[in-house]
Each structure stands twice: as structure tokens, then as C-alpha cells.
mmCIF file of C-alpha atoms and ligand atoms in Angstrom:
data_model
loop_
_atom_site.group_PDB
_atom_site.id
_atom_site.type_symbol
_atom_site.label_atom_id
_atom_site.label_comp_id
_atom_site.label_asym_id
_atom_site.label_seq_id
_atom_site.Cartn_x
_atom_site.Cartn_y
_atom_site.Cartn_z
ATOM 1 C CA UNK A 1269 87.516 236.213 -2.763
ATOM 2 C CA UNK A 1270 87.685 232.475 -1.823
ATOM 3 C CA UNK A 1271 85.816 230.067 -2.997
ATOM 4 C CA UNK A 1272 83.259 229.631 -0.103
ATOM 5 C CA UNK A 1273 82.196 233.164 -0.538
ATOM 6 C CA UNK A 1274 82.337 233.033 -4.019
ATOM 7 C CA UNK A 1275 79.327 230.077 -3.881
ATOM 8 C CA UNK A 1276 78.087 232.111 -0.538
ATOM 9 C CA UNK A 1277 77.119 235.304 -2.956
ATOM 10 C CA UNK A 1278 76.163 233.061 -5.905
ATOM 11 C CA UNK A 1279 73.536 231.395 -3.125
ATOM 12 C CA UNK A 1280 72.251 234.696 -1.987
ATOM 13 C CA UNK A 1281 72.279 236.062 -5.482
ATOM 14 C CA UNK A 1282 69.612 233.001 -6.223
ATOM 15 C CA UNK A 1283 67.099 234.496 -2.962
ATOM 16 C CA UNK A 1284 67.211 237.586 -4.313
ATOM 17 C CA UNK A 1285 66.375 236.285 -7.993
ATOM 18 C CA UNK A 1286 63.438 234.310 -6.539
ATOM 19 C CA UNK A 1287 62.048 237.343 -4.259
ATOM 20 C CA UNK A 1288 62.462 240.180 -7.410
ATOM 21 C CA UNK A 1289 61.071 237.411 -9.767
ATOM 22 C CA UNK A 1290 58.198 236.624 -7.738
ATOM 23 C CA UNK A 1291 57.677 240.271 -6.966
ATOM 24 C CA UNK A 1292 57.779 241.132 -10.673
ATOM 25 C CA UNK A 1293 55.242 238.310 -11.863
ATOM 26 C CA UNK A 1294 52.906 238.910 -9.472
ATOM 27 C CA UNK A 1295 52.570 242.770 -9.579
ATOM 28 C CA UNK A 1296 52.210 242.836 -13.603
ATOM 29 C CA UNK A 1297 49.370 245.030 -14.052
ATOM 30 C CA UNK A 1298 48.619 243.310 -17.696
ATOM 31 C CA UNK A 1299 49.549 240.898 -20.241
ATOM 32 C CA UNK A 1300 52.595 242.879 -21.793
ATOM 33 C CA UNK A 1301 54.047 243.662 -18.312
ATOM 34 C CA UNK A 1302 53.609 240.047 -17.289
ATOM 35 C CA UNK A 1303 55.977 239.419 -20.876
ATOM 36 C CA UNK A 1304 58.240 242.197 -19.942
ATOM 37 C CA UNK A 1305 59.111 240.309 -16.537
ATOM 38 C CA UNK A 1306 58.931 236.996 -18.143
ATOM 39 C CA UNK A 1307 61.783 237.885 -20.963
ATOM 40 C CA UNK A 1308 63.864 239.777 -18.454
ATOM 41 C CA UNK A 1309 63.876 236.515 -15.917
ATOM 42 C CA UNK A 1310 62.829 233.389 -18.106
ATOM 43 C CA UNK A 1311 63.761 234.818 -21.194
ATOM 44 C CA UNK A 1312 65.613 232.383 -23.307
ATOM 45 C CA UNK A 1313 68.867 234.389 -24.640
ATOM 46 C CA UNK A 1314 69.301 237.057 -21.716
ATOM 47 C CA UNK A 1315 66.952 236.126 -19.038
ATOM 48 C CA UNK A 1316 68.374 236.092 -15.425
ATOM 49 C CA UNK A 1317 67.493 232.694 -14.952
ATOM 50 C CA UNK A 1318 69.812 231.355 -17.240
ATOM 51 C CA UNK A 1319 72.448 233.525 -16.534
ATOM 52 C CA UNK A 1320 71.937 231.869 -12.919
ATOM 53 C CA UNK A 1321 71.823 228.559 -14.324
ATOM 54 C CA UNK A 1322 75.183 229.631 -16.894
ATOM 55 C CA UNK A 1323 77.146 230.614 -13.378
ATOM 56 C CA UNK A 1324 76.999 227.172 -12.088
ATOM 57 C CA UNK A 1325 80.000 226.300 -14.251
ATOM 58 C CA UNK A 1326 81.653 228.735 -11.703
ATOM 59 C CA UNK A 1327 80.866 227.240 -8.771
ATOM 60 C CA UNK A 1328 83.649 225.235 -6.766
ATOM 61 C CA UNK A 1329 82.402 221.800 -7.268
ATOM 62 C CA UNK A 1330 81.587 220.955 -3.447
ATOM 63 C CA UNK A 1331 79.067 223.627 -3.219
ATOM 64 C CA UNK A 1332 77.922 222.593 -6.933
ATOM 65 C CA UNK A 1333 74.935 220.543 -5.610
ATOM 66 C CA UNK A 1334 73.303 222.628 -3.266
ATOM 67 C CA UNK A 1335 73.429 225.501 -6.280
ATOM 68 C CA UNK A 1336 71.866 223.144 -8.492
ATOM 69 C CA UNK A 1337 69.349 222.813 -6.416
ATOM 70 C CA UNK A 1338 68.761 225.774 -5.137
ATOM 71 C CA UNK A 1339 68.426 226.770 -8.721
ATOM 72 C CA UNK A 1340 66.005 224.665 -9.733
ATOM 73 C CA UNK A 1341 64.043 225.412 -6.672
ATOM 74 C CA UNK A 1342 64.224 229.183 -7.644
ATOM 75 C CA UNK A 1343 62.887 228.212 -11.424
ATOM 76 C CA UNK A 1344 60.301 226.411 -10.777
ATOM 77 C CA UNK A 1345 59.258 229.018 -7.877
ATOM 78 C CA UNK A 1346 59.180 231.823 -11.318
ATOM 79 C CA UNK A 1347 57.867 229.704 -13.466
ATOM 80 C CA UNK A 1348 55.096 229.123 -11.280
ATOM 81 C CA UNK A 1349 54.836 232.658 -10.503
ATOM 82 C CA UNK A 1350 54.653 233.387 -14.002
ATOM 83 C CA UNK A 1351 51.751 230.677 -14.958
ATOM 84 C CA UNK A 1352 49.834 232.284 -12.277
ATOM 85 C CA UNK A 1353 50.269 235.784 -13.751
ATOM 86 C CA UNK A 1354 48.941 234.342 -17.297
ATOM 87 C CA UNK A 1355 45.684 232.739 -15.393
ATOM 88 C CA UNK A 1356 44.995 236.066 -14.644
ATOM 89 C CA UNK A 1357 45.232 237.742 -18.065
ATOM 90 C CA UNK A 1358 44.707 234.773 -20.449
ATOM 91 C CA UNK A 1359 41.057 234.571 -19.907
ATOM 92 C CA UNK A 1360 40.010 236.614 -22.286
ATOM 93 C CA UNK A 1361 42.209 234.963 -24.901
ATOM 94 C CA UNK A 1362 40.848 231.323 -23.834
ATOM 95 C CA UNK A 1363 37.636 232.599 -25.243
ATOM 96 C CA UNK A 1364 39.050 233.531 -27.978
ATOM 97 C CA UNK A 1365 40.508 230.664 -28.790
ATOM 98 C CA UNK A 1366 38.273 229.115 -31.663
ATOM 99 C CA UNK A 1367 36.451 231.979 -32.647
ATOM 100 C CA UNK A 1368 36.909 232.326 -36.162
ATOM 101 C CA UNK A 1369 35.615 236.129 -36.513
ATOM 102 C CA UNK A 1370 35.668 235.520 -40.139
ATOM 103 C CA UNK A 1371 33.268 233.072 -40.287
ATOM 104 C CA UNK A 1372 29.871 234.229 -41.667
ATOM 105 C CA UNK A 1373 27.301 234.576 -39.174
ATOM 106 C CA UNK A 1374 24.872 231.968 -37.828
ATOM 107 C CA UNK A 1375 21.030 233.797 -37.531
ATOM 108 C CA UNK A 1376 19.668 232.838 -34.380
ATOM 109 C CA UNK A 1377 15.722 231.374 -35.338
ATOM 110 C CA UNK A 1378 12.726 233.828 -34.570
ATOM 111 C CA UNK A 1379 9.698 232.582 -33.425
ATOM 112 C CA UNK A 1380 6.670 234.462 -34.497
ATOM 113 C CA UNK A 1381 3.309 234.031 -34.152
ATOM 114 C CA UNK A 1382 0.611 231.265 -34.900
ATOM 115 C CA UNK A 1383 -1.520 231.931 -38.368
ATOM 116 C CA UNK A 1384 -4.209 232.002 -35.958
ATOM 117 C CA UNK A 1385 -3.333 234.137 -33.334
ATOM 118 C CA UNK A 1386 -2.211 236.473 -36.411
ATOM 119 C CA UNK A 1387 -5.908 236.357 -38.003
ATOM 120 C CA UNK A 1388 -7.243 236.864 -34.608
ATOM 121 C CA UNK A 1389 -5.169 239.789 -33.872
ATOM 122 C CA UNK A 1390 -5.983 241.223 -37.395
ATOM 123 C CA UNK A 1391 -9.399 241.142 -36.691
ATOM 124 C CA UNK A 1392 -9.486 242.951 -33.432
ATOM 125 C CA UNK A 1393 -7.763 245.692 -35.049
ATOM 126 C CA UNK A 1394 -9.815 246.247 -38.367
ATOM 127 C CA UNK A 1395 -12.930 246.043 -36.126
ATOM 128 C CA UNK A 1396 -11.665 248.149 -34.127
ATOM 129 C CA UNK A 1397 -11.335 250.332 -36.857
ATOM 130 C CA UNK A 1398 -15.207 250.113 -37.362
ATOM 131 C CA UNK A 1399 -15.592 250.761 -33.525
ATOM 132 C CA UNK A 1400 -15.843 247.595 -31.906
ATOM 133 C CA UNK A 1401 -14.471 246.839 -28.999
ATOM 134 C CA UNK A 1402 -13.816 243.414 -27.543
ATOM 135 C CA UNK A 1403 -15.400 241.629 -24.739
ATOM 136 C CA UNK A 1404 -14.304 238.195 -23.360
ATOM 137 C CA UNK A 1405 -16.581 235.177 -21.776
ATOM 138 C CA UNK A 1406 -15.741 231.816 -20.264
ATOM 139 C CA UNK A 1407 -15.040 228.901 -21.970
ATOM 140 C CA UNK A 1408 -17.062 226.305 -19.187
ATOM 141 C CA UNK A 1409 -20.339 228.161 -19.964
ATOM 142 C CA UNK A 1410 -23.903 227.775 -18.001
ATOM 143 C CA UNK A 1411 -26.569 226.106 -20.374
ATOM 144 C CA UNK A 1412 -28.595 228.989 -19.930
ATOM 145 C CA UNK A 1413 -25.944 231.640 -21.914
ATOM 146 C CA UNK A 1414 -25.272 228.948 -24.387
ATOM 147 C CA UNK A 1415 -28.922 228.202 -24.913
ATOM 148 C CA UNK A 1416 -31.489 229.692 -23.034
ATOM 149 C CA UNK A 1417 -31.213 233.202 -23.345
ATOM 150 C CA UNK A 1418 -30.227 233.050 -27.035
ATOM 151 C CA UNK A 1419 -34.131 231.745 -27.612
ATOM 152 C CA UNK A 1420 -32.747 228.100 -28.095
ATOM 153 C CA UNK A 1421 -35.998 225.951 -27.200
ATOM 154 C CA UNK A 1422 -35.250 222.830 -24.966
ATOM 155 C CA UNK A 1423 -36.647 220.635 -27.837
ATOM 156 C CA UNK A 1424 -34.087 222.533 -30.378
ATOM 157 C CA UNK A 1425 -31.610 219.459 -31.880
ATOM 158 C CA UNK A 1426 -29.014 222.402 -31.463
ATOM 159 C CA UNK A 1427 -28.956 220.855 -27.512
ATOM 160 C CA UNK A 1428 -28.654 217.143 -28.694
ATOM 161 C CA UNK A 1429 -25.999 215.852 -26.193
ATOM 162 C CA UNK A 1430 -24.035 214.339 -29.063
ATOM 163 C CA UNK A 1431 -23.639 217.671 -30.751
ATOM 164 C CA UNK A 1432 -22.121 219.239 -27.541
ATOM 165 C CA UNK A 1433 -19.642 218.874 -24.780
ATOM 166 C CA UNK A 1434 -21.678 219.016 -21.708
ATOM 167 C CA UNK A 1435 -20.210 218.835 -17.918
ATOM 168 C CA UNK A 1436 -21.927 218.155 -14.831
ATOM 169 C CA UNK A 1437 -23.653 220.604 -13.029
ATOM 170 C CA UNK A 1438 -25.417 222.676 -15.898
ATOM 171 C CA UNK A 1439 -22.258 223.747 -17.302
ATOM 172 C CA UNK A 1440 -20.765 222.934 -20.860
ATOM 173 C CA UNK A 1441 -17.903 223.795 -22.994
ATOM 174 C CA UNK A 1442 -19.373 226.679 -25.092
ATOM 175 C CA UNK A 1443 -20.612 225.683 -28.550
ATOM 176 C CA UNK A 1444 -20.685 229.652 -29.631
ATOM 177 C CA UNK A 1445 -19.461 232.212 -29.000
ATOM 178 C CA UNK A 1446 -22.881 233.606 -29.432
ATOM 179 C CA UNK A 1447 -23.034 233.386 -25.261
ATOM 180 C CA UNK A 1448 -21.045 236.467 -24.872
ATOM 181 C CA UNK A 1449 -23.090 238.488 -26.898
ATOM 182 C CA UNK A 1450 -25.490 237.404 -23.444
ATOM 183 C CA UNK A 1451 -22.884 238.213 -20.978
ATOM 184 C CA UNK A 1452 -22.079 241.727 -22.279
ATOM 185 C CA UNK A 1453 -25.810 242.901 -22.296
ATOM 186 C CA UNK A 1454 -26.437 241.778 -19.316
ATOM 187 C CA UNK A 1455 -23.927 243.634 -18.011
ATOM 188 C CA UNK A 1456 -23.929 247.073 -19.954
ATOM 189 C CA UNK A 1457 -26.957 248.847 -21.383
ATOM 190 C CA UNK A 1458 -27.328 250.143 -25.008
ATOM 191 C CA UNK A 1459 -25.406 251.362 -27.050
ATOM 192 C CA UNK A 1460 -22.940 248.158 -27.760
ATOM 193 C CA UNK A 1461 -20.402 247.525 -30.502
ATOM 194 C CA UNK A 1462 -18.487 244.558 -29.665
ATOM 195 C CA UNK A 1463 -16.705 241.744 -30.973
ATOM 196 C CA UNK A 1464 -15.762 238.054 -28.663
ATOM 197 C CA UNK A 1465 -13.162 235.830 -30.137
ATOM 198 C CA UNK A 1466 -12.313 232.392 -28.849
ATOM 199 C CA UNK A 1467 -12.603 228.985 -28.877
ATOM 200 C CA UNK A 1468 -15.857 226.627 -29.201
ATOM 201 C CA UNK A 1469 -16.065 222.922 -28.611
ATOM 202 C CA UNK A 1470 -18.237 220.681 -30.257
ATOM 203 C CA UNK A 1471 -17.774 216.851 -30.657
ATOM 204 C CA UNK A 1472 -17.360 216.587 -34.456
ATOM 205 C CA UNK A 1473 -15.132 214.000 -36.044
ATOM 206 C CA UNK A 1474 -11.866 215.431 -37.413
ATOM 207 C CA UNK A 1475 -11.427 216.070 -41.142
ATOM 208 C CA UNK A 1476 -10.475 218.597 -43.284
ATOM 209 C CA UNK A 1477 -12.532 221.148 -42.412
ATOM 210 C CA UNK A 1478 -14.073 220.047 -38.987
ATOM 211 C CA UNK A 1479 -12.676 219.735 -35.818
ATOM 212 C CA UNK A 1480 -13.990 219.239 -32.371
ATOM 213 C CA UNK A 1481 -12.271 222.708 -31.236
ATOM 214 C CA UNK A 1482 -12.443 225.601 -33.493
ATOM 215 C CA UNK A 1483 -11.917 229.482 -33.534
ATOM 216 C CA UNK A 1484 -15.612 231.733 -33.478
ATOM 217 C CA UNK A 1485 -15.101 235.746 -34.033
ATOM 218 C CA UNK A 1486 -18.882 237.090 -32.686
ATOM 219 C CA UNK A 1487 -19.857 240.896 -32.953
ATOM 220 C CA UNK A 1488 -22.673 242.356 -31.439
ATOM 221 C CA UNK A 1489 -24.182 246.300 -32.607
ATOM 222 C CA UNK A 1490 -27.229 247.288 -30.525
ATOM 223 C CA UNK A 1491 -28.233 251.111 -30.671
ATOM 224 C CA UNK A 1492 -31.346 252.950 -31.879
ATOM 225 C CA UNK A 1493 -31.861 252.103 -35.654
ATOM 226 C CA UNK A 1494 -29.886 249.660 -36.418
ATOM 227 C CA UNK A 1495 -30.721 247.522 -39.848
ATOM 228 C CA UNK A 1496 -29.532 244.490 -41.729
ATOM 229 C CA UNK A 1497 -28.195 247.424 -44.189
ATOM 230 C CA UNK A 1498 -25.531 247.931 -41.257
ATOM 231 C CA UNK A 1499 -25.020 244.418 -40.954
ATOM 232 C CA UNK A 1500 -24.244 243.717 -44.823
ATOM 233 C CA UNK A 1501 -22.141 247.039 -45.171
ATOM 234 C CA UNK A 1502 -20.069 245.749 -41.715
ATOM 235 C CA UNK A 1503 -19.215 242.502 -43.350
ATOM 236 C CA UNK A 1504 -18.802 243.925 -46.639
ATOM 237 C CA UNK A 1505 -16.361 246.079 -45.605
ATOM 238 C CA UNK A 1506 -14.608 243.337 -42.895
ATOM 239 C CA UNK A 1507 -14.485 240.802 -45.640
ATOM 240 C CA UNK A 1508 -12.603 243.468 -47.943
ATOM 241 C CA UNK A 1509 -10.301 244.614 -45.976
ATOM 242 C CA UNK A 1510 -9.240 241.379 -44.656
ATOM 243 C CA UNK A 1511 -9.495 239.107 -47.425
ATOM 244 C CA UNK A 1512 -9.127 241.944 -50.471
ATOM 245 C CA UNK A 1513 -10.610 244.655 -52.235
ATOM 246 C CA UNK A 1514 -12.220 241.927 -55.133
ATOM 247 C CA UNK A 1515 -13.124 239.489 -52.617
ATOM 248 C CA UNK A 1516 -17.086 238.233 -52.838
ATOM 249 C CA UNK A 1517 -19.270 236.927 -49.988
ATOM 250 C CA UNK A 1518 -22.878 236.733 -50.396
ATOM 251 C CA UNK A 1519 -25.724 236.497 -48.050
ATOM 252 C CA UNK A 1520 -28.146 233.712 -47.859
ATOM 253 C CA UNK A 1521 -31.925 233.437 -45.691
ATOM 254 C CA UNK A 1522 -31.317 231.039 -43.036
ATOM 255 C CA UNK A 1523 -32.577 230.761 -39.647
ATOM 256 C CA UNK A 1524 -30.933 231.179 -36.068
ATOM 257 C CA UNK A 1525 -33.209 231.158 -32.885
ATOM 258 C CA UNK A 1526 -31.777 234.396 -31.403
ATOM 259 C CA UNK A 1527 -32.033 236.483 -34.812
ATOM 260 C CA UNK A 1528 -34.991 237.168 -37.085
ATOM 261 C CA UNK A 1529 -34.586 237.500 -39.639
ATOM 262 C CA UNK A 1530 -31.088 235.249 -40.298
ATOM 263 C CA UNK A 1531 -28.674 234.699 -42.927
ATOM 264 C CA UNK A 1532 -25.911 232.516 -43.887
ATOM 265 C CA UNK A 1533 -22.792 234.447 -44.917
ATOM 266 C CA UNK A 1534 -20.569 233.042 -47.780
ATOM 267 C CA UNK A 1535 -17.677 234.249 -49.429
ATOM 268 C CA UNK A 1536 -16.252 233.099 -52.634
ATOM 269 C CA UNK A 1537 -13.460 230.788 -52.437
ATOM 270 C CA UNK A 1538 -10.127 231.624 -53.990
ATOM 271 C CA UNK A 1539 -11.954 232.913 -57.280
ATOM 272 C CA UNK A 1540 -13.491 230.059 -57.951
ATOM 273 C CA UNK A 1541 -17.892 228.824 -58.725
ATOM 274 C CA UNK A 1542 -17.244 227.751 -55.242
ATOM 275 C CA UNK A 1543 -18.714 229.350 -51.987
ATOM 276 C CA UNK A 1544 -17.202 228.426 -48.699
ATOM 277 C CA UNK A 1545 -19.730 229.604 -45.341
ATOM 278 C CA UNK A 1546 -18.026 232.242 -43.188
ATOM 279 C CA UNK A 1547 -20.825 232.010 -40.542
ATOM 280 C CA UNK A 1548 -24.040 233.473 -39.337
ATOM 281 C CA UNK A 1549 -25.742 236.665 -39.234
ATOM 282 C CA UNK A 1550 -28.729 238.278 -38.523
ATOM 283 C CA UNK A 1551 -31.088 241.131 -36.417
ATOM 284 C CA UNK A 1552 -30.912 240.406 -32.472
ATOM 285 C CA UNK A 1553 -34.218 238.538 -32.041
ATOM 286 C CA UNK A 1554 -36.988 240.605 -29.611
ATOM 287 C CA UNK A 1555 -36.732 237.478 -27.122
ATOM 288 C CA UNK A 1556 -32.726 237.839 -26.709
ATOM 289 C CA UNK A 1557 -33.330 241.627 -25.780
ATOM 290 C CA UNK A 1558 -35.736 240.381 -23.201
ATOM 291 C CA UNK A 1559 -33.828 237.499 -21.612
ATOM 292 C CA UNK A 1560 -31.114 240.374 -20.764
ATOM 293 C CA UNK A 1561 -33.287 243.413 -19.893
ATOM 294 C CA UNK A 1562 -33.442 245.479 -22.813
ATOM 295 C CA UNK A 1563 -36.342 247.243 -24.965
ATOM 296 C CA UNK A 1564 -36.737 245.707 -28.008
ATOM 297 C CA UNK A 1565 -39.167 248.243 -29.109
ATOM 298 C CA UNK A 1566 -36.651 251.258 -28.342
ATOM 299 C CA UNK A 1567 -33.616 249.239 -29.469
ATOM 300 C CA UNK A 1568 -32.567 246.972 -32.478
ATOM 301 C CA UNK A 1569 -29.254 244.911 -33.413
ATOM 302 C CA UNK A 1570 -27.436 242.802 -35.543
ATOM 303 C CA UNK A 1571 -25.284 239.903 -34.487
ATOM 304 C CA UNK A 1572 -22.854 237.956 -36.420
ATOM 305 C CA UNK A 1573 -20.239 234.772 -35.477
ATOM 306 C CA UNK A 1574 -17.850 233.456 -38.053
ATOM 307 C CA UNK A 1575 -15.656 230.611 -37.967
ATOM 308 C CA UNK A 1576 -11.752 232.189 -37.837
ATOM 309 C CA UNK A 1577 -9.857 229.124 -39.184
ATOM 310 C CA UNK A 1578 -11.628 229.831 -42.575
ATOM 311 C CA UNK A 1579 -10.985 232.950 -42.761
ATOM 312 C CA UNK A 1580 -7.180 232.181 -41.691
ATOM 313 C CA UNK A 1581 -7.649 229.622 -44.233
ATOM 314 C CA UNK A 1582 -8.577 231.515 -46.864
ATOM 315 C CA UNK A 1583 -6.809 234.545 -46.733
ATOM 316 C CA UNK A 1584 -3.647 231.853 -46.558
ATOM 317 C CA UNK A 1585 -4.801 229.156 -48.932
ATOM 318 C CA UNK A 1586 -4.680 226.486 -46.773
ATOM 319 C CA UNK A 1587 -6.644 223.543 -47.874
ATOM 320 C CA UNK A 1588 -6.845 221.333 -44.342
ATOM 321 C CA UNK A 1589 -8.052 222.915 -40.855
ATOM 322 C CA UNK A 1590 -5.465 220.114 -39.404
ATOM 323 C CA UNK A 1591 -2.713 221.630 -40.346
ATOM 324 C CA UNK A 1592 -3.254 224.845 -38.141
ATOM 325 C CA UNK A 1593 -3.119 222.414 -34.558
ATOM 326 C CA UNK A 1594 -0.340 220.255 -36.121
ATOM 327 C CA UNK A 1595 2.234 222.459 -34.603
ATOM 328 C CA UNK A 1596 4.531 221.179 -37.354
ATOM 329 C CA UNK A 1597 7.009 224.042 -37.837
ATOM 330 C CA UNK A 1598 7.672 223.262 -41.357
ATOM 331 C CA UNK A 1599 3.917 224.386 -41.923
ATOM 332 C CA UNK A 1600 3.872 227.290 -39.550
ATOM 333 C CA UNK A 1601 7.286 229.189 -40.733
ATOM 334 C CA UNK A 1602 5.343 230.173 -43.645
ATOM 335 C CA UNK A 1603 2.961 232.299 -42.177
HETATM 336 N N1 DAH B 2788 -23.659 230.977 -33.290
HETATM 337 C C1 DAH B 2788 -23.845 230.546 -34.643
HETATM 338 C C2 DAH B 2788 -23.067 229.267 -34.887
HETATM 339 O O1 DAH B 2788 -22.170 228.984 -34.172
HETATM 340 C C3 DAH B 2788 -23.374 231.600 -35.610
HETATM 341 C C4 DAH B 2788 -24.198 232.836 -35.541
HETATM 342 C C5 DAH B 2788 -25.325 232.961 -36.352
HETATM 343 C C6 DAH B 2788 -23.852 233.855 -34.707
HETATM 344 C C7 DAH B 2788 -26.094 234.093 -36.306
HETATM 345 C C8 DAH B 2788 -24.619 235.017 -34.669
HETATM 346 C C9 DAH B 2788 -25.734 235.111 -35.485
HETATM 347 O O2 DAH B 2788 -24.308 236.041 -33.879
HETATM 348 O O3 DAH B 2788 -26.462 236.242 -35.434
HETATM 349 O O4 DAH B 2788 -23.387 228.546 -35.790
#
């Protein structure tokens, strides 16, 4: 075999190195097959690429050059071949990379709900319990649900402008949320058991324990019979099973336009010589029946609205109403 041959072969050896390479690289169904063709052709000690490279000491030295570079051609051409092979199987393994699955875990942060969203929610269901169901009314309310047919007299200082939010057109933000007590009898006849909860607007200045938006929870029993001895044992029974068994409240004459006769409701506050005012109370007055259609001589009622940040606020401890709009997380993660 002469020379020219001899480099002839070696040149045709190198084409078929670069087409069985190529072949092998790129038809490696995974990561070990993609080694398995990477040590048997760029393999280090016995790879066919440097046995191609090692022959060049054979090669007559005119046809030396055009080896080399053929050669190097042929490398870079599996090398290549073989970098695209590990883009398709390293992915997983770039992931990887920097995960320290020994590390201890990092929690992600739950949410949960607002203290008053909770009390409001607790409230549905223990009256619920007692067979109350709950109604809804707007917030923009007509004078006449917010005054009128709850036996509020024009003169009544109860209307003053600066004690309420009032809109043009006869509307207003509700002050109670007495008005839905209206809005569900005009709507459904005797028997009723429901409560309302939502917000009321009035313009007082902020401290800590007013603010110009607040949280009401009403209820509303009409039926045949029904006494102030329903009344107390209802918010006896509310007021010990959401603020505990030894929990006090007390009930105190007062006087509401749309209930005769009224009392105040107070509980005790956290143990204490002090009593706090949970709300109103009081038998559905004969004119309220009669704004809305009912008999007042077949039918009788009791009505109640309390004010759900005290509540929240006892049951919590919380000694400032402005740290339940705050929003400050700090505060809220407790609850
Ligand atoms: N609406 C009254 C208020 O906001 C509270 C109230 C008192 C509601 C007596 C009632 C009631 O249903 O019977 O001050």
C-alpha cells in the first residue's frame, strides 16, 4: 500500500468517523447512551477520536495538512453533536443545580381571615343555630328605611345631618342596620327569624372606640307570642356561646323609636366593675308593624342590633377599634 492510499483510507476513515459519530450522538435515547457514545468517540484514553488524531503521526507528511484539518473539522463536528445531545437531557439537571434537598424547608405564608370577617362568620352560624337566617340590605339606603318606617319622627336629633352621611336625592349611607329589619317585612309575611350584618356609616371622629364606619349584627323574631323573655334568653344564650359560658351582660330601660319597650344591652368587660354596651334591644314597636303591613294585634317581635367590633373586641381583648382597619399584619396574624 503506497503512501497516497495509505492517507486516501486514513481521509475516508475520518467521513466515516464524523457520519457514525454524528449518527450516534444524535440518536441517544438518554443521558447514559449519550455517555456511552461520548466515551467510545471523545473518550479520553480509547475514544476514536484520538485514535484518529494518534494516526496522524502516520501520515506521509504532504498529505499531513489536509488530515489535520480534516480532523479537526470532524472533532469539532462530534463535539458539537455531542453538546447538542446534552441540551436535550441536561435540563432536568440545570434545575437541579442549586437545590440543596437537604435544606430545611421554607413554609410558604397563609393568609387567613380578618378578626372581623371571623366574628361575623361566627355569628351567622351560632344564630343559625337558634334559627335565624340571614337577610342582606343596601348600604346607600332611602331615608324612609333608615328613618321613617322605623317610627323615627322628622324632629328626632337621630336625623341631625351632622350625625349622618346623607347623599343627594333622599338617599344616605345607612346609619343601622335596623333598615333591613324594614326591607325583609316588607317583603315576607310572619313568621321571621332573621339576622342582617354589615356596615353603618356615621360621621364620628376616630378614637378608640369610635369610628365613622363600623360593623352592626341586627336580628329580627316576629311570630305569634313573642316576649322580651325570648329576647333576654336569645342574647343570653348568643352572648354565652360566643363570648363564654361565665360571661355577664345585663339589660338596661332605654328607649328606641321603633321598639317599646327598649333596652340597652351590656356585657361585662373582661371580668372587670366595668360594663361595655353591646347594643340595643327591644319589642318591635306597633307603628313599625304598620309602616310594613303587618297586624300588630295578631303579631309581636323583638329586635336587636349590636355593634360587631366589640364583640370582636372583646372576645379578642383588643383595647383600640383602630387596630381592626389598620391592616397592619403584625396585628392581624394573631387572630
Ligand atoms: N339601631 C340601633 C342603633 O344603631 C340599635 C338597635 C336598638 C337595634 C334597638 C334594634 C333595636 O333592633 O331593637 O343604635
Amino acid at each position: 500500500m503506497g503512501p497516497l492510499e495509505s492517507a486516501s483510507d486514513s481521509m475516508a476513515e475520518l467521513d466515516a468517523l464524523e457520519a457514525e459519530g454524528v449518527k450516534a450522538f444524535h440518536s441517544a435515547a438518554n443521558a447514559d447512551e449519550l455517555e456511552t457514545a461520548r466515551i467510545a468517540f471523545l473518550g479520553q484514553k480509547q475514544g476514536r477520536v484520538k485514535s484518529a488524531q494518534e494516526r496522524i503521526k502516520t501520515i506521509p507528511s504532504d498529505a499531513k495538512k489536509a488530515y489535520g484539518q480534516r480532523f479537526n473539522a470532524v472533532r469539532g463536528a462530534l463535539e458539537n453533536a455531542w453538546e447538542d445531545g446534552k441540551k436535550r437531557f441536561d435540563k432536568p439537571a440545570a434545575i437541579i443545580q442549586g437545590l440543596d434537598v437537604t435544606l430545611p424547608g421554607r413554609a410558604p405564608r397563609l393568609g387567613h381571615l380578618h378578626p372581623l370577617t371571623q366574628t361575623a362568620t361566627e355569628l351567622i352560624d351560632l344564630f343559625g343555630r337558634f334559627g335565624f337566617s340571614v337577610a342582606r340590605g343596601p348600604e346607600v339606603e332611602d331615608v324612609f328605611h333608615n328613618f321613617d318606617a322605623l317610627n323615627i319622627p322628622d324632629s328626632h336629633p337621630a336625623r341631625d345631618p351632622l350625625d349622618n352621611f346623607y347623599l343627594p336625592g333622599g338617599f344616605m349611607l345607612r346609619s343601622q342596620t335596623s333598615t333591613v329589619q324594614i326591607r325583609v317585612m316588607e317583603k315576607q309575611p310572619p313568621p321571621v327569624r332573621v339576622i342582617a350584618i354589615g356596615r353603618v356609616y356615621r360621621p364620628d371622629t376616630v378614637d378608640a372606640t369610635h369610628s365613622f364606619m363600623f360593623h352592626q349584627i341586627e336580628g329580627l323574631m316576629v311570630d305569634r307570642k313573642v316576649t322580651m323573655a325570648d329576647l333576654k334568653t336569645v342574647l343570653r344564650l348568643f352572648a354565652q356561646s360566643y363570648l363564654g359560658e361565665d360571661v355577664k351582660i345585663r339589660f338596661r330601660p332605654s328607649f328606641f323609636p321603633f321598639t317599646e319597650p327598649s333596652v340597652e344591652v351590656d356585657m361585662q368587660w373582661h371580668g372587670g366593675d366595668r360594663w361595655v354596651e353591646m347594643g340595643g334591644a327591644g319589642m318591635v314597636d306597633p307603628n313599625v308593624f304598620r309602616a310594613v303591613g303587618y297586624d300588630p294585634d295578631k303579631y309581636s317581635g323583638f329586635a336587636f342590633g349590636l355593634g360587631i367590633e366589640r364583640l370582636c373586641m372583646r372576645r379578642h381583648g383588643i383595647d383600640d377599634i383602630r387596630l381592626l382597619y389598620k391592616n397592619d399584619t403584625r396585628f392581624l396574624e394573631q387572630f
